[in-house]
Amino acid sequence: MKKLAYCLLVFISLVNNTIMAQSIESDNNPRNIIYINAGTLLVYNSVNLNYERRTWHSDNGFFKNYYLNLGAGIFSRNSGFAPGPNSKGIVSSLGLIALTGKSNSHFETGLGVSVNIETDITNDDPEEGFEKETFVLPNITIGYRYQKENAPMIRLGIDFPRGIYMGFGYGF
């Protein structure tokens, strides 16, 4: 009888440990995000369509989620109040975004590269020649993001070269 009680106790504790070992931590951050982002620095304005894919998730460290960002859109660049050329064109960007926290509110920071191709240039003096150009700029982002899986996403912050930006999208 003692052996049967002992075997039953060992069996119950093994089953209990097995059940407890199956704990799954929920992660409510989306793997994919599509959003529209608009920014202005008064002399540089842009509107972009972006796709982000979560490439890495960690429960340790300051940053919990890392996203690869790919974007394309349009920009306008002007000389401000000084006389000079104004241009419009297309922009594409590639970068890495890092998010803090496990909840829905995140501090975000990012680093990447932006390629701008001017397609239309106007100048104050029509006799002055001006060549179209392609220029590459670093992309540096610091901001706030509210997101959760299968729900709308909102982001606000400061970015170079976009300036002050706002974005709306959907995470899935």
Short mmCIF file of C-alpha atoms in Angstrom, two decimals:
data_model
loop_
_atom_site.label_atom_id
_atom_site.label_comp_id
_atom_site.label_asym_id
_atom_site.label_seq_id
_atom_site.Cartn_x
_atom_site.Cartn_y
_atom_site.Cartn_z
CA MET A 1 0.00 0.00 0.00
CA LYS A 2 2.89 2.36 0.79
CA LYS A 3 4.43 1.62 -2.63
CA LEU A 4 1.13 2.38 -4.39
CA ALA A 5 0.76 5.69 -2.52
CA TYR A 6 4.39 6.57 -3.28
CA CYS A 7 3.96 5.74 -7.02
CA LEU A 8 0.73 7.77 -7.15
CA LEU A 9 2.45 10.76 -5.49
CA VAL A 10 5.39 10.59 -7.94
CA PHE A 11 2.99 10.28 -10.90
CA ILE A 12 0.89 13.28 -9.81
CA SER A 13 3.95 15.48 -9.25
CA LEU A 14 5.36 14.52 -12.69
CA VAL A 15 2.07 15.32 -14.41
CA ASN A 16 1.78 18.59 -12.49
CA ASN A 17 5.34 19.65 -13.48
CA THR A 18 4.68 18.75 -17.10
CA ILE A 19 1.53 20.84 -17.17
CA MET A 20 3.27 23.79 -15.53
CA ALA A 21 6.18 23.54 -17.98
CA GLN A 22 3.82 24.31 -20.88
CA SER A 23 3.39 27.93 -19.85
CA ILE A 24 3.17 30.22 -22.92
CA GLU A 25 3.85 33.91 -22.56
CA SER A 26 1.54 36.02 -24.70
CA ASP A 27 3.10 38.59 -26.98
CA ASN A 28 0.63 41.15 -28.25
CA ASN A 29 3.02 42.87 -30.66
CA PRO A 30 2.27 42.28 -34.33
CA ARG A 31 4.71 40.52 -36.67
CA ASN A 32 3.71 42.72 -39.64
CA ILE A 33 2.73 46.40 -39.79
CA ILE A 34 1.62 48.55 -42.73
CA TYR A 35 1.28 52.30 -42.18
CA ILE A 36 1.29 55.74 -43.77
CA ASN A 37 3.79 58.20 -42.33
CA ALA A 38 3.91 61.98 -42.93
CA GLY A 39 6.56 64.37 -41.71
CA THR A 40 7.66 67.96 -42.06
CA LEU A 41 10.76 69.98 -41.37
CA LEU A 42 9.24 73.05 -43.12
CA VAL A 43 11.84 72.93 -45.92
CA TYR A 44 11.55 69.14 -46.36
CA ASN A 45 8.19 67.34 -46.41
CA SER A 46 7.42 63.70 -47.11
CA VAL A 47 4.59 61.17 -47.16
CA ASN A 48 5.52 57.48 -47.15
CA LEU A 49 3.89 54.07 -47.22
CA ASN A 50 5.82 51.70 -44.94
CA TYR A 51 5.94 47.98 -44.26
CA GLU A 52 7.60 46.60 -41.11
CA ARG A 53 8.36 42.98 -40.28
CA ARG A 54 9.37 41.93 -36.78
CA THR A 55 12.72 40.24 -37.13
CA TRP A 56 13.57 39.59 -33.51
CA HIS A 57 11.84 39.49 -30.09
CA SER A 58 13.54 39.30 -26.70
CA ASP A 59 12.19 39.24 -23.16
CA ASN A 60 15.54 40.50 -21.83
CA GLY A 61 17.20 43.86 -22.34
CA PHE A 62 15.91 47.38 -22.84
CA PHE A 63 14.59 46.82 -26.37
CA LYS A 64 12.07 44.00 -26.70
CA ASN A 65 11.15 44.02 -30.42
CA TYR A 66 13.14 44.77 -33.56
CA TYR A 67 11.49 45.53 -36.90
CA LEU A 68 12.94 45.76 -40.40
CA ASN A 69 11.38 48.80 -42.12
CA LEU A 70 10.91 49.31 -45.85
CA GLY A 71 9.27 52.51 -47.12
CA ALA A 72 8.52 54.42 -50.32
CA GLY A 73 6.85 57.74 -50.95
CA ILE A 74 7.13 61.30 -52.21
CA PHE A 75 8.98 64.35 -50.91
CA SER A 76 9.23 68.07 -51.58
CA ARG A 77 12.24 70.18 -50.76
CA ASN A 78 12.31 73.97 -50.92
CA SER A 79 14.76 76.70 -50.06
CA GLY A 80 12.53 78.23 -47.43
CA PHE A 81 12.36 82.01 -47.51
CA ALA A 82 15.65 82.38 -49.39
CA PRO A 83 15.68 82.40 -53.19
CA GLY A 84 16.74 79.09 -54.64
CA PRO A 85 15.53 75.85 -56.19
CA ASN A 86 12.51 73.85 -55.10
CA SER A 87 12.25 70.17 -55.92
CA LYS A 88 9.92 67.20 -55.70
CA GLY A 89 10.66 63.56 -56.03
CA ILE A 90 10.41 60.03 -54.78
CA VAL A 91 11.98 58.63 -51.63
CA SER A 92 12.71 55.10 -50.50
CA SER A 93 14.02 54.01 -47.13
CA LEU A 94 15.39 50.95 -45.38
CA GLY A 95 16.00 50.77 -41.65
CA LEU A 96 15.85 48.95 -38.34
CA ILE A 97 13.35 50.03 -35.65
CA ALA A 98 13.75 49.00 -31.99
CA LEU A 99 10.85 49.12 -29.50
CA THR A 100 10.89 49.03 -25.70
CA GLY A 101 8.33 47.53 -23.36
CA LYS A 102 5.95 44.58 -23.40
CA SER A 103 2.70 46.55 -23.25
CA ASN A 104 0.97 48.46 -26.06
CA SER A 105 2.87 51.74 -25.52
CA HIS A 106 6.46 51.83 -26.74
CA PHE A 107 9.45 54.12 -27.02
CA GLU A 108 10.83 53.63 -30.53
CA THR A 109 14.18 54.42 -32.02
CA GLY A 110 15.48 53.65 -35.46
CA LEU A 111 18.44 53.93 -37.77
CA GLY A 112 18.54 53.53 -41.53
CA VAL A 113 19.15 55.09 -44.92
CA SER A 114 16.90 57.15 -47.19
CA VAL A 115 17.43 57.55 -50.94
CA ASN A 116 15.83 60.65 -52.53
CA ILE A 117 15.53 60.97 -56.31
CA GLU A 118 14.50 64.42 -57.54
CA THR A 119 12.07 64.26 -60.44
CA ASP A 120 10.89 67.88 -60.77
CA ILE A 121 12.98 70.98 -60.06
CA THR A 122 11.90 74.60 -60.32
CA ASN A 123 14.24 77.54 -59.96
CA ASP A 124 13.65 81.26 -59.37
CA ASP A 125 15.88 82.13 -62.33
CA PRO A 126 14.90 80.12 -65.44
CA GLU A 127 18.22 80.90 -67.14
CA GLU A 128 20.20 79.17 -64.38
CA GLY A 129 20.91 75.56 -65.10
CA PHE A 130 20.17 73.06 -62.36
CA GLU A 131 20.85 69.34 -62.56
CA LYS A 132 18.55 66.76 -61.10
CA GLU A 133 20.21 64.75 -58.40
CA THR A 134 19.94 61.68 -56.23
CA PHE A 135 20.98 62.08 -52.64
CA VAL A 136 21.32 59.64 -49.78
CA LEU A 137 20.51 60.70 -46.22
CA PRO A 138 20.75 58.90 -42.89
CA ASN A 139 17.43 58.10 -41.27
CA ILE A 140 17.37 58.61 -37.49
CA THR A 141 14.11 58.15 -35.55
CA ILE A 142 13.06 58.78 -31.95
CA GLY A 143 9.41 58.60 -30.97
CA TYR A 144 6.37 57.03 -29.34
CA ARG A 145 4.33 54.17 -30.74
CA TYR A 146 1.03 52.63 -29.67
CA GLN A 147 0.46 49.20 -31.20
CA LYS A 148 -1.01 45.78 -30.53
CA GLU A 149 -1.69 42.74 -32.65
CA ASN A 150 -4.64 42.88 -35.10
CA ALA A 151 -5.35 46.51 -34.27
CA PRO A 152 -4.61 50.05 -35.45
CA MET A 153 -1.16 51.53 -34.81
CA ILE A 154 -0.23 55.18 -34.13
CA ARG A 155 3.25 56.69 -34.04
CA LEU A 156 4.54 60.20 -33.26
CA GLY A 157 8.06 61.56 -33.02
CA ILE A 158 11.06 63.31 -34.49
CA ASP A 159 12.96 61.95 -37.46
CA PHE A 160 15.79 63.11 -39.66
CA PRO A 161 15.18 64.04 -42.48
CA ARG A 162 11.36 64.02 -42.06
CA GLY A 163 11.29 66.26 -38.98
CA ILE A 164 8.16 65.96 -36.86
CA TYR A 165 6.21 62.93 -38.04
CA MET A 166 2.90 61.18 -37.49
CA GLY A 167 1.92 57.75 -38.74
CA PHE A 168 -1.24 55.63 -38.81
CA GLY A 169 -1.48 51.99 -39.77
CA TYR A 170 -2.48 48.46 -38.91
CA GLY A 171 -0.57 45.63 -37.26
CA PHE A 172 -1.30 41.99 -37.97
#
